[in-house]
């Protein structure tokens, strides 16, 4: 098993780019079965989640060819299947392909997605949308049995602005007969990007980025070429890494608008932050000031950056409260940060943090993707060496996090863990 060895004490500085967005790539790969001619997707992050998703598509007959981070995928000949349950359970968004696939092949069986360490992650809103469009989807002993004739447009109200359910319904509705509206839709940048991709296939979508999305179904969707935008969560993670080390870091070739919440919180914590349309530069003081964070659906503070931000606040001046409102247990990083000397009191979904002068390097364990990233960031400012174990979680969402940190001057390396 690999682990990351990080020797703390270096100020990060420099200019980096980040890979294509994991969450946009996964959304696009869910939609790809709708394309009846080949698609070329550029700038796909080569991480375990995207590779697993492509393998799942191949089990339905898709033909995929990787050329570096470009992926050519042909879904012209698809067939029904029941993909390997263990593989399905490796990634949650395997479920998001169900609607597009059943619209193409008529019926299929797919194991229910796993939850993970951050929460139960139900799919009731996905099912509400698929049923409204006329698909039959029933759970039979942990496996979904799905079938659909022609899907019909419908009005769908989401009890909460679920990013996944919004994506799933938008995809399925693209080939439904008639008009579908999604009310209380998610407004994340991933939704806007997915709508762009679907539109490039010939879909007719409006309202993406707002809470009311309208999809006018079309008979057929064809292939296209689409470039995955930069990963806003990776960008936010490295900006926080720069800020908490008193450094000067620029992330370029991104959509700076996606960083509004992070930029404002870093400024509130005392960092100077300059933005252009496609870059963000953080120039931080020796020590940030504590701030309060409450995660919210977009455009609120992104839940995926909450854990890295909590790591930064462990060494800030004064007290901070970090409240997680999206997931019920996105707190796996807290006990590990405490092992490093952080002063944290957890109450339910909230962490009450009092900044300490120094963290001490320790052997810590990543429990989920963003918790792992948070522990790497804590290692950057800790005295001595930090060994982050279970880094397969980190590799799901960061293509070689140690390479990026090293580019910025950190002392970080991947080592064999005994
Ligand atoms: C996507 O997850 C992202 N994952 C998550 O990123 C991100 O945190 C989340 O959106 C919010 O932005 C991918 O895109 C692969 P949701 P998703 O549906 O689709 C509840 C990361 O670290 N809910 O908006 O699961 C659910 O329990 C990952 O990259 C229902 O109740 O997000 C959760 O509490 C983590 N019923 C909340 O909504 C449903 O049917 C947010 O879920 C669906 C969701």
Coordinates of N, CA, C and O and ligand atoms in Angstrom, one line a residue, residues 22-23 26 92-93 96 118 121-126 160-165 167 188 232 303-304 326-328 330 369-370, ligand 1:
X22 N -13.0 16.1 -11.7 CA -13.4 14.7 -11.5 C -15.0 14.7 -11.6 O -15.5 13.8 -12.3
X23 N -15.6 15.6 -11.0 CA -17.1 15.5 -10.9 C -17.8 15.9 -12.2 O -18.8 15.4 -12.5
X26 N -17.1 12.7 -14.4 CA -18.0 11.6 -14.0 C -19.5 11.8 -14.5 O -20.2 10.9 -14.9
X92 N -19.9 5.8 -6.5 CA -21.3 6.1 -6.3 C -22.0 6.5 -7.6 O -23.1 6.2 -7.8
X93 N -21.2 7.1 -8.5 CA -22.0 7.7 -9.7 C -22.2 6.6 -10.7 O -22.7 6.9 -11.8
X96 N -25.6 6.9 -11.6 CA -26.1 8.0 -12.4 C -26.2 7.6 -13.9 O -26.8 8.3 -14.7
X118 N -18.9 9.5 4.3 CA -19.3 10.8 4.6 C -20.9 10.9 4.8 O -21.4 11.9 5.2
X121 N -26.0 8.8 1.7 CA -26.1 9.1 0.3 C -27.2 8.4 -0.4 O -27.0 7.5 -1.3
X122 N -28.4 8.6 0.0 CA -29.6 8.0 -0.7 C -29.8 8.4 -2.1 O -29.1 9.4 -2.5
X123 N -30.6 7.7 -2.8 CA -30.9 8.1 -4.2 C -32.4 8.3 -4.5 O -32.8 8.3 -5.6
X124 N -33.1 8.6 -3.4 CA -34.6 8.8 -3.5 C -35.0 9.8 -4.5 O -36.0 9.7 -5.2
X125 N -34.2 10.9 -4.6 CA -34.6 12.0 -5.5 C -34.3 11.6 -7.0 O -35.0 12.0 -7.9
X126 N -33.2 10.8 -7.2 CA -33.0 10.3 -8.5 C -34.2 9.4 -8.9 O -34.7 9.6 -10.1
X160 N -34.6 18.6 -2.2 CA -33.4 19.4 -1.9 C -32.6 19.4 -3.2 O -32.7 18.6 -4.1
X161 N -31.8 20.5 -3.4 CA -31.1 20.7 -4.7 C -29.9 19.7 -4.9 O -28.7 20.1 -4.8
X162 N -30.3 18.4 -5.1 CA -29.2 17.4 -5.2 C -28.5 17.5 -6.5 O -29.2 17.5 -7.6
X163 N -27.2 17.6 -6.5 CA -26.4 17.7 -7.7 C -26.6 16.4 -8.5 O -26.8 16.5 -9.8
X164 N -26.5 15.3 -7.9 CA -26.6 14.0 -8.6 C -27.9 13.8 -9.2 O -28.0 13.4 -10.4
X165 N -29.0 14.1 -8.5 CA -30.3 13.9 -9.0 C -30.6 14.9 -10.2 O -31.2 14.5 -11.2
X167 N -28.4 16.1 -12.2 CA -27.6 15.5 -13.4 C -28.4 14.4 -14.0 O -28.6 14.3 -15.2
X188 N -24.8 23.9 -9.1 CA -23.3 23.7 -9.1 C -22.7 23.9 -10.5 O -23.4 23.5 -11.5
X232 N -12.5 22.5 -9.9 CA -12.6 23.6 -8.9 C -12.3 23.2 -7.5 O -11.8 24.0 -6.7
X303 N -19.0 22.0 0.1 CA -18.8 20.9 1.1 C -17.5 20.2 0.8 O -16.8 19.8 1.7
X304 N -17.1 20.1 -0.5 CA -15.8 19.3 -0.8 C -14.6 20.0 -0.4 O -13.5 19.4 -0.4
X326 N -24.4 19.5 4.4 CA -24.7 18.7 3.2 C -24.7 17.2 3.6 O -25.6 16.5 3.3
X327 N -23.7 16.8 4.2 CA -23.5 15.4 4.6 C -23.6 15.2 6.1 O -23.1 16.0 6.8
X328 N -24.1 14.0 6.5 CA -24.3 13.8 7.9 C -23.0 13.4 8.6 O -23.0 13.6 9.9
X330 N -19.4 13.9 7.5 CA -18.2 14.3 6.7 C -17.1 14.9 7.8 O -16.7 16.0 7.7
X369 N -11.9 10.7 0.6 CA -11.2 11.5 -0.4 C -10.7 12.9 0.2 O -9.5 13.2 0.3
X370 N -11.6 13.7 0.6 CA -11.3 15.1 1.0 C -10.7 15.1 2.4 O -9.9 16.0 2.8
Ligands
LIG1 C1 -21.8 15.3 -5.8 O1 -22.3 14.3 -5.0 C2 -20.3 15.3 -5.8 N1 -19.9 14.0 -6.3 C3 -19.8 15.4 -4.3 O2 -18.4 15.4 -4.4 C4 -20.3 16.8 -3.8 O3 -20.0 16.9 -2.5 C5 -21.9 16.9 -4.0 O4 -22.2 16.6 -5.4 C6 -22.4 18.2 -3.6 O5 -21.8 19.2 -4.4 C7 -19.8 13.8 -7.6 O6 -20.2 14.6 -8.4 C8 -19.3 12.4 -8.1 P1 -25.9 15.4 -3.9 P2 -23.8 13.8 -5.0 O7 -26.8 14.6 -4.7 O8 -24.3 13.8 -6.4 C9 -28.6 14.1 -0.3 C10 -16.3 14.7 -3.8 O9 -15.6 14.8 -2.7 N2 -29.4 13.3 -1.4 O10 -26.0 16.9 -4.1 O11 -24.0 12.6 -4.1 C11 -27.3 13.3 0.0 O12 -27.5 12.4 1.0 C12 -17.7 14.3 -3.7 O13 -15.8 15.0 -4.9 C13 -30.6 12.8 -1.0 O14 -31.1 12.9 0.1 O15 -24.4 15.1 -4.2 C14 -26.4 14.4 0.5 O16 -26.7 14.6 1.9 C15 -18.2 14.0 -2.3 N3 -31.3 12.1 -1.9 C16 -26.9 15.6 -0.3 O17 -28.2 15.3 -0.9 C17 -30.9 11.9 -3.2 O18 -31.5 11.3 -4.1 C18 -26.0 16.0 -1.4 O19 -26.0 15.0 -2.4 C19 -29.6 12.5 -3.6 C20 -28.9 13.2 -2.6

